[in-house]
mmCIF file of C-alpha atoms in Angstrom:
data_model
loop_
_atom_site.group_PDB
_atom_site.id
_atom_site.type_symbol
_atom_site.label_atom_id
_atom_site.label_comp_id
_atom_site.label_asym_id
_atom_site.label_seq_id
_atom_site.Cartn_x
_atom_site.Cartn_y
_atom_site.Cartn_z
ATOM 1 C CA MET W 730 0.000 0.000 0.000
ATOM 2 C CA THR W 731 1.247 3.492 -0.881
ATOM 3 C CA SER W 732 -0.285 6.340 1.108
ATOM 4 C CA GLY W 733 -0.380 10.098 0.886
ATOM 5 C CA MET W 734 2.165 10.248 3.699
ATOM 6 C CA ASP W 735 4.554 8.177 1.567
ATOM 7 C CA TRP W 736 4.279 10.684 -1.281
ATOM 8 C CA ARG W 737 4.862 13.568 1.127
ATOM 9 C CA GLY W 738 7.999 11.840 2.350
ATOM 10 C CA ARG W 739 10.212 8.987 1.200
ATOM 11 C CA VAL W 740 8.403 7.970 -2.002
ATOM 12 C CA GLY W 741 8.044 11.538 -3.224
ATOM 13 C CA ASP W 742 11.693 12.265 -2.478
ATOM 14 C CA VAL W 743 12.841 9.208 -4.445
ATOM 15 C CA TRP W 744 10.621 10.040 -7.424
ATOM 16 C CA ALA W 745 11.945 13.602 -7.402
ATOM 17 C CA ALA W 746 15.537 12.358 -7.439
ATOM 18 C CA GLU W 747 14.673 9.859 -10.194
ATOM 19 C CA TRP W 748 12.360 12.064 -12.287
ATOM 20 C CA ARG W 749 14.390 11.696 -15.481
ATOM 21 C CA ARG W 750 14.230 7.908 -15.343
ATOM 22 C CA THR W 751 10.587 7.789 -14.248
ATOM 23 C CA ASP W 752 9.637 10.116 -17.118
ATOM 24 C CA ARG W 753 11.634 7.873 -19.443
ATOM 25 C CA SER W 754 9.865 4.768 -18.191
ATOM 26 C CA LEU W 755 6.433 6.308 -18.893
ATOM 27 C CA ALA W 756 7.335 8.267 -22.042
ATOM 28 C CA ASP W 757 5.703 5.797 -24.421
ATOM 29 C CA LEU W 758 2.484 5.931 -22.400
ATOM 30 C CA SER W 759 2.669 9.717 -22.095
ATOM 31 C CA ARG W 760 2.456 10.229 -25.834
ATOM 32 C CA HIS W 761 -0.898 8.411 -25.840
ATOM 33 C CA LEU W 762 -2.140 10.215 -22.734
ATOM 34 C CA ASP W 763 -1.024 13.657 -23.890
ATOM 35 C CA ALA W 764 -2.798 13.144 -27.221
ATOM 36 C CA ALA W 765 -5.983 12.067 -25.426
ATOM 37 C CA ILE W 766 -5.857 15.122 -23.175
ATOM 38 C CA ALA W 767 -5.203 17.484 -26.080
ATOM 39 C CA SER W 768 -8.110 15.980 -28.029
ATOM 40 C CA VAL W 769 -10.615 17.309 -25.469
ATOM 41 C CA ALA W 770 -8.737 20.256 -23.959
ATOM 42 C CA PRO W 771 -10.370 23.646 -24.463
ATOM 43 C CA GLU W 772 -8.392 26.540 -25.932
ATOM 44 C CA THR W 773 -9.010 28.652 -22.836
ATOM 45 C CA GLY W 774 -10.209 28.133 -19.288
ATOM 46 C CA HIS W 775 -8.581 26.349 -16.353
ATOM 47 C CA ALA W 776 -7.139 22.826 -16.150
ATOM 48 C CA LEU W 777 -6.069 20.779 -13.133
ATOM 49 C CA ASP W 778 -3.289 18.184 -13.304
ATOM 50 C CA ILE W 779 -3.855 15.754 -10.417
ATOM 51 C CA GLY W 780 -0.670 14.303 -8.950
ATOM 52 C CA SER W 781 1.414 16.329 -11.374
ATOM 53 C CA GLY W 782 4.734 14.877 -10.217
ATOM 54 C CA ALA W 783 7.738 16.342 -11.989
ATOM 55 C CA GLY W 784 5.454 18.262 -14.339
ATOM 56 C CA ALA W 785 5.579 16.334 -17.622
ATOM 57 C CA THR W 786 1.819 16.234 -18.250
ATOM 58 C CA SER W 787 1.283 19.865 -17.251
ATOM 59 C CA LEU W 788 4.120 20.984 -19.521
ATOM 60 C CA ALA W 789 2.750 18.984 -22.457
ATOM 61 C CA LEU W 790 -0.700 20.478 -21.947
ATOM 62 C CA ARG W 791 0.727 23.987 -21.657
ATOM 63 C CA ALA W 792 2.520 23.500 -24.971
ATOM 64 C CA ALA W 793 -0.591 22.120 -26.683
ATOM 65 C CA ARG W 794 -2.948 24.797 -25.327
ATOM 66 C CA PRO W 795 -1.029 28.053 -24.675
ATOM 67 C CA GLY W 796 -4.253 29.892 -23.863
ATOM 68 C CA LEU W 797 -5.271 27.458 -21.136
ATOM 69 C CA CYS W 798 -4.367 28.106 -17.500
ATOM 70 C CA VAL W 799 -2.879 24.919 -16.007
ATOM 71 C CA THR W 800 -2.475 24.158 -12.305
ATOM 72 C CA GLY W 801 -0.406 21.125 -11.378
ATOM 73 C CA VAL W 802 -0.829 19.767 -7.849
ATOM 74 C CA ASP W 803 1.250 17.168 -6.034
ATOM 75 C CA LEU W 804 1.682 16.041 -2.431
ATOM 76 C CA SER W 805 5.480 15.977 -2.733
ATOM 77 C CA ALA W 806 7.269 19.281 -2.153
ATOM 78 C CA GLU W 807 10.365 17.852 -3.828
ATOM 79 C CA LEU W 808 8.463 16.891 -6.976
ATOM 80 C CA VAL W 809 6.788 20.298 -7.101
ATOM 81 C CA ALA W 810 10.227 21.926 -6.860
ATOM 82 C CA VAL W 811 11.419 19.835 -9.811
ATOM 83 C CA ALA W 812 8.323 20.749 -11.840
ATOM 84 C CA ARG W 813 8.786 24.464 -11.140
ATOM 85 C CA SER W 814 12.437 24.256 -12.137
ATOM 86 C CA ARG W 815 11.588 22.475 -15.390
ATOM 87 C CA ALA W 816 8.862 24.992 -16.224
ATOM 88 C CA GLY W 817 11.160 27.966 -15.728
ATOM 89 C CA GLU W 818 10.142 30.949 -17.823
ATOM 90 C CA VAL W 819 7.580 28.856 -19.720
ATOM 91 C CA ALA W 820 5.344 28.924 -16.664
ATOM 92 C CA GLY W 821 4.425 32.595 -16.922
ATOM 93 C CA ASP W 822 0.996 33.369 -15.523
ATOM 94 C CA ARG W 823 -0.708 30.333 -17.104
ATOM 95 C CA LEU W 824 1.184 27.440 -15.518
ATOM 96 C CA HIS W 825 1.409 26.983 -11.764
ATOM 97 C CA PHE W 826 2.569 24.108 -9.569
ATOM 98 C CA ARG W 827 1.241 23.781 -6.044
ATOM 99 C CA CYS W 828 2.183 21.439 -3.224
ATOM 100 C CA GLY W 829 -0.899 20.047 -1.554
ATOM 101 C CA ASN W 830 -3.906 17.770 -1.767
ATOM 102 C CA ALA W 831 -5.566 17.932 -5.193
ATOM 103 C CA LEU W 832 -9.008 17.734 -3.565
ATOM 104 C CA THR W 833 -8.345 20.784 -1.415
ATOM 105 C CA VAL W 834 -6.778 22.745 -4.255
ATOM 106 C CA SER W 835 -9.586 21.874 -6.656
ATOM 107 C CA ALA W 836 -12.171 23.077 -4.143
ATOM 108 C CA ASP W 837 -10.258 26.317 -3.586
ATOM 109 C CA GLU W 838 -9.446 27.118 -7.230
ATOM 110 C CA GLY W 839 -12.329 25.550 -9.163
ATOM 111 C CA PRO W 840 -14.473 25.201 -11.047
ATOM 112 C CA PHE W 841 -12.243 23.663 -13.731
ATOM 113 C CA ASP W 842 -12.858 23.044 -17.421
ATOM 114 C CA LEU W 843 -10.485 20.081 -17.641
ATOM 115 C CA MET W 844 -8.957 17.644 -15.164
ATOM 116 C CA CYS W 845 -6.180 15.236 -16.062
ATOM 117 C CA SER W 846 -3.677 12.923 -14.447
ATOM 118 C CA ARG W 847 -0.838 10.609 -15.392
ATOM 119 C CA HIS W 848 -1.038 7.796 -12.867
ATOM 120 C CA GLY W 849 -2.005 10.153 -10.040
ATOM 121 C CA VAL W 850 -5.494 8.892 -9.195
ATOM 122 C CA MET W 851 -4.683 5.456 -7.767
ATOM 123 C CA PHE W 852 -3.628 6.647 -4.334
ATOM 124 C CA PHE W 853 -6.810 8.233 -2.978
ATOM 125 C CA PRO W 854 -7.892 6.461 0.245
ATOM 126 C CA ASP W 855 -11.541 6.599 -0.923
ATOM 127 C CA PRO W 856 -11.888 6.781 -4.729
ATOM 128 C CA VAL W 857 -15.625 7.538 -4.785
ATOM 129 C CA ALA W 858 -15.277 10.357 -2.278
ATOM 130 C CA ALA W 859 -12.285 11.738 -4.199
ATOM 131 C CA LEU W 860 -13.969 11.568 -7.603
ATOM 132 C CA THR W 861 -17.109 13.128 -6.129
ATOM 133 C CA SER W 862 -15.050 15.986 -4.738
ATOM 134 C CA LEU W 863 -13.385 16.514 -8.118
ATOM 135 C CA ARG W 864 -16.779 16.481 -9.819
ATOM 136 C CA GLY W 865 -17.905 19.205 -7.455
ATOM 137 C CA ALA W 866 -14.970 21.345 -8.583
ATOM 138 C CA ALA W 867 -15.686 20.866 -12.309
ATOM 139 C CA HIS W 868 -17.921 22.861 -14.615
ATOM 140 C CA ASN W 869 -20.828 20.936 -16.136
ATOM 141 C CA GLY W 870 -19.428 19.448 -19.323
ATOM 142 C CA ALA W 871 -15.833 19.525 -18.083
ATOM 143 C CA ARG W 872 -13.669 16.607 -19.178
ATOM 144 C CA LEU W 873 -11.639 14.211 -17.056
ATOM 145 C CA VAL W 874 -8.758 12.282 -18.669
ATOM 146 C CA PHE W 875 -6.417 10.039 -16.684
ATOM 147 C CA SER W 876 -4.155 7.027 -17.029
ATOM 148 C CA CYS W 877 -3.756 4.150 -14.574
ATOM 149 C CA PHE W 878 -2.023 0.792 -14.705
ATOM 150 C CA ALA W 879 -3.991 -2.229 -15.861
ATOM 151 C CA GLU W 880 -3.735 -5.483 -13.914
ATOM 152 C CA ARG W 881 -0.441 -6.482 -12.357
ATOM 153 C CA ALA W 882 -0.076 -9.529 -14.632
ATOM 154 C CA ALA W 883 0.065 -7.228 -17.680
ATOM 155 C CA ASN W 884 2.955 -5.155 -16.340
ATOM 156 C CA GLY W 885 6.396 -6.661 -16.652
ATOM 157 C CA PHE W 886 8.095 -4.402 -14.119
ATOM 158 C CA ALA W 887 5.892 -6.018 -11.449
ATOM 159 C CA THR W 888 5.801 -9.635 -12.615
ATOM 160 C CA LEU W 889 9.539 -9.703 -13.302
ATOM 161 C CA ALA W 890 10.249 -8.376 -9.822
ATOM 162 C CA ASP W 891 7.819 -10.874 -8.257
ATOM 163 C CA ALA W 892 9.588 -13.762 -9.983
ATOM 164 C CA ALA W 893 13.109 -12.529 -9.271
ATOM 165 C CA ILE W 894 12.560 -12.003 -5.549
ATOM 166 C CA SER W 895 10.354 -15.127 -5.266
ATOM 167 C CA VAL W 896 7.647 -13.329 -3.375
ATOM 168 C CA ALA W 897 4.018 -13.669 -4.400
ATOM 169 C CA PRO W 898 2.164 -10.346 -4.689
ATOM 170 C CA PRO W 899 -0.113 -9.639 -1.731
ATOM 171 C CA GLU W 900 -3.713 -10.780 -1.979
ATOM 172 C CA GLU W 901 -5.664 -7.633 -1.275
ATOM 173 C CA GLN W 902 -9.287 -7.671 -0.183
ATOM 174 C CA GLY W 903 -11.335 -4.725 -1.373
ATOM 175 C CA TYR W 904 -9.856 -1.422 -2.403
ATOM 176 C CA VAL W 905 -6.263 -0.680 -1.407
ATOM 177 C CA PRO W 906 -4.510 2.467 -2.708
ATOM 178 C CA GLY W 907 -1.529 1.678 -4.881
ATOM 179 C CA PRO W 908 -0.266 1.269 -8.456
ATOM 180 C CA PHE W 909 -2.922 -1.285 -9.459
ATOM 181 C CA ALA W 910 -5.865 0.104 -7.481
ATOM 182 C CA PHE W 911 -7.655 1.263 -10.662
ATOM 183 C CA ALA W 912 -6.885 -1.837 -12.731
ATOM 184 C CA ASP W 913 -10.454 -3.184 -12.797
ATOM 185 C CA MET W 914 -12.276 -1.436 -15.633
ATOM 186 C CA ASN W 915 -15.767 -2.267 -14.397
ATOM 187 C CA ARG W 916 -15.067 -1.081 -10.882
ATOM 188 C CA VAL W 917 -13.611 2.229 -12.115
ATOM 189 C CA SER W 918 -16.624 2.761 -14.368
ATOM 190 C CA ASP W 919 -18.916 2.270 -11.382
ATOM 191 C CA TRP W 920 -16.870 4.692 -9.285
ATOM 192 C CA LEU W 921 -17.049 7.370 -11.962
ATOM 193 C CA THR W 922 -20.794 6.969 -12.414
ATOM 194 C CA GLU W 923 -21.445 6.997 -8.674
ATOM 195 C CA SER W 924 -19.358 10.161 -8.382
ATOM 196 C CA GLY W 925 -21.317 12.145 -10.956
ATOM 197 C CA TRP W 926 -19.066 11.579 -13.978
ATOM 198 C CA GLN W 927 -20.240 10.062 -17.249
ATOM 199 C CA PRO W 928 -17.628 7.518 -18.406
ATOM 200 C CA ASP W 929 -16.952 8.130 -22.109
ATOM 201 C CA SER W 930 -14.204 5.642 -22.927
ATOM 202 C CA ALA W 931 -11.516 3.411 -21.469
ATOM 203 C CA ALA W 932 -8.700 2.690 -23.921
ATOM 204 C CA ARG W 933 -6.408 -0.198 -23.036
ATOM 205 C CA VAL W 934 -2.900 0.818 -24.106
ATOM 206 C CA SER W 935 0.146 -1.420 -24.307
ATOM 207 C CA PHE W 936 3.406 0.487 -24.052
ATOM 208 C CA ASP W 937 7.153 0.086 -23.654
ATOM 209 C CA TYR W 938 8.305 0.641 -20.083
ATOM 210 C CA VAL W 939 11.991 1.560 -20.433
ATOM 211 C CA VAL W 940 13.988 0.582 -17.360
ATOM 212 C CA GLY W 941 17.541 0.846 -18.695
ATOM 213 C CA GLU W 942 19.544 2.329 -21.534
ATOM 214 C CA GLY W 943 22.988 3.608 -22.458
ATOM 215 C CA ARG W 944 26.424 2.019 -22.384
ATOM 216 C CA ASP W 945 25.405 -0.398 -19.622
ATOM 217 C CA PRO W 946 21.620 -0.693 -19.749
ATOM 218 C CA LEU W 947 21.590 -3.621 -17.325
ATOM 219 C CA GLU W 948 23.348 -1.643 -14.621
ATOM 220 C CA ASP W 949 21.045 1.300 -15.314
ATOM 221 C CA ALA W 950 17.979 -0.942 -15.032
ATOM 222 C CA LEU W 951 19.146 -2.523 -11.780
ATOM 223 C CA SER W 952 19.860 0.900 -10.328
ATOM 224 C CA PHE W 953 16.429 2.182 -11.365
ATOM 225 C CA LEU W 954 14.436 -0.813 -10.124
ATOM 226 C CA SER W 955 16.356 -0.733 -6.840
ATOM 227 C CA LYS W 956 14.747 2.654 -6.212
ATOM 228 C CA ILE W 957 11.393 2.557 -8.049
ATOM 229 C CA GLY W 958 8.856 -0.268 -8.184
ATOM 230 C CA PRO W 959 7.983 -3.529 -6.420
ATOM 231 C CA ALA W 960 11.563 -4.817 -6.142
ATOM 232 C CA ALA W 961 12.825 -1.695 -4.381
ATOM 233 C CA ARG W 962 11.337 -2.455 -0.953
ATOM 234 C CA ALA W 963 12.593 -6.056 -0.894
ATOM 235 C CA LEU W 964 16.078 -4.961 -1.929
ATOM 236 C CA ALA W 965 16.155 -2.183 0.660
ATOM 237 C CA GLN W 966 15.174 -4.578 3.458
ATOM 238 C CA ALA W 967 17.539 -7.400 2.483
ATOM 239 C CA ALA W 968 20.820 -8.074 4.273
ATOM 240 C CA PRO W 969 23.891 -7.599 2.018
ATOM 241 C CA PRO W 970 24.304 -11.273 0.964
ATOM 242 C CA GLU W 971 20.578 -11.627 0.232
ATOM 243 C CA ARG W 972 20.522 -8.308 -1.608
ATOM 244 C CA GLU W 973 23.343 -9.500 -3.849
ATOM 245 C CA ARG W 974 21.438 -12.697 -4.605
ATOM 246 C CA LEU W 975 18.271 -10.764 -5.436
ATOM 247 C CA LEU W 976 20.156 -8.356 -7.701
ATOM 248 C CA ASN W 977 21.721 -11.265 -9.568
ATOM 249 C CA ALA W 978 18.322 -12.918 -10.016
ATOM 250 C CA LEU W 979 16.785 -9.651 -11.188
ATOM 251 C CA GLY W 980 19.689 -9.004 -13.545
ATOM 252 C CA THR W 981 19.380 -12.436 -15.137
ATOM 253 C CA ARG W 982 15.734 -11.821 -15.951
ATOM 254 C CA LEU W 983 16.294 -8.254 -17.136
ATOM 255 C CA ALA W 984 18.998 -9.382 -19.550
ATOM 256 C CA GLU W 985 16.358 -11.351 -21.469
ATOM 257 C CA TYR W 986 14.687 -8.049 -22.400
ATOM 258 C CA ARG W 987 17.807 -6.268 -23.642
ATOM 259 C CA VAL W 988 17.775 -5.086 -27.237
ATOM 260 C CA GLY W 989 20.885 -3.113 -28.145
ATOM 261 C CA ASP W 990 21.442 -0.383 -25.602
ATOM 262 C CA ARG W 991 17.957 -0.554 -24.066
ATOM 263 C CA ILE W 992 16.018 -2.779 -21.688
ATOM 264 C CA THR W 993 12.287 -2.412 -22.178
ATOM 265 C CA LEU W 994 9.553 -4.263 -20.312
ATOM 266 C CA PRO W 995 5.988 -4.776 -21.567
ATOM 267 C CA ALA W 996 3.405 -2.678 -19.744
ATOM 268 C CA THR W 997 -0.307 -1.940 -20.029
ATOM 269 C CA ALA W 998 -2.457 0.937 -18.823
ATOM 270 C CA TRP W 999 -5.939 2.322 -19.153
ATOM 271 C CA ILE W 1000 -6.599 5.811 -20.464
ATOM 272 C CA TRP W 1001 -9.966 6.941 -19.204
ATOM 273 C CA GLN W 1002 -12.127 9.794 -20.480
ATOM 274 C CA ALA W 1003 -15.233 11.043 -18.668
ATOM 275 C CA THR W 1004 -17.511 14.064 -18.690
ATOM 276 C CA ALA W 1005 -18.930 16.015 -15.761
#
């Protein structure tokens, strides 16, 4: 389980330090998500980027719709600092990044004409309450576009780590915030409807999740997955001899996915569109 406190602390700090590699890992998905967002984004008005992280989605939207005011919100102060640094002079008076809870910010700054998120919706403790709150901060007819991981079995970064560390994924009863919390299409559709959103579409997108590249892509991949993803916790908790064994097992499996100077794992996500 990953909580808001994690994003305010350790997890957010790690993602801020690793933002270049996390953006790289999701770049193939981002091109699909950014296109979906741009396809419904108004020319003017106000957009909210939920869980804006290091700012990639907000920056893409700002470039696609220069007349639109974009507010990116994230729980991590370190990630917000990275996003502000990346935005630089581009930010102007139409791109802002705020550290805080997206539900609080949306209530304070709404109503919005567009809401979007790249993998930022799966960590709400109560998805129906959160989506209802967001609906309350949206104009009638406003659009919601977000991505979320599909089931764990369709995402190689998780299944490869599970196999390498020989630990079965936890069997979770009911809703538990985390990377795969929005994997069930039918459940998400019900949540949206119950919250006052009209689900428009759910596109299942397969993409390349890049974990390593360069002169030594295997070393790069091991370094990345030691900090981000399901293997990171097990590696951090292991005693030195066990950690070495786990790294060797992970490296053996990663090597099977090397093509030239890159190691790419298969991944799958949903891109949802809904209307207020």
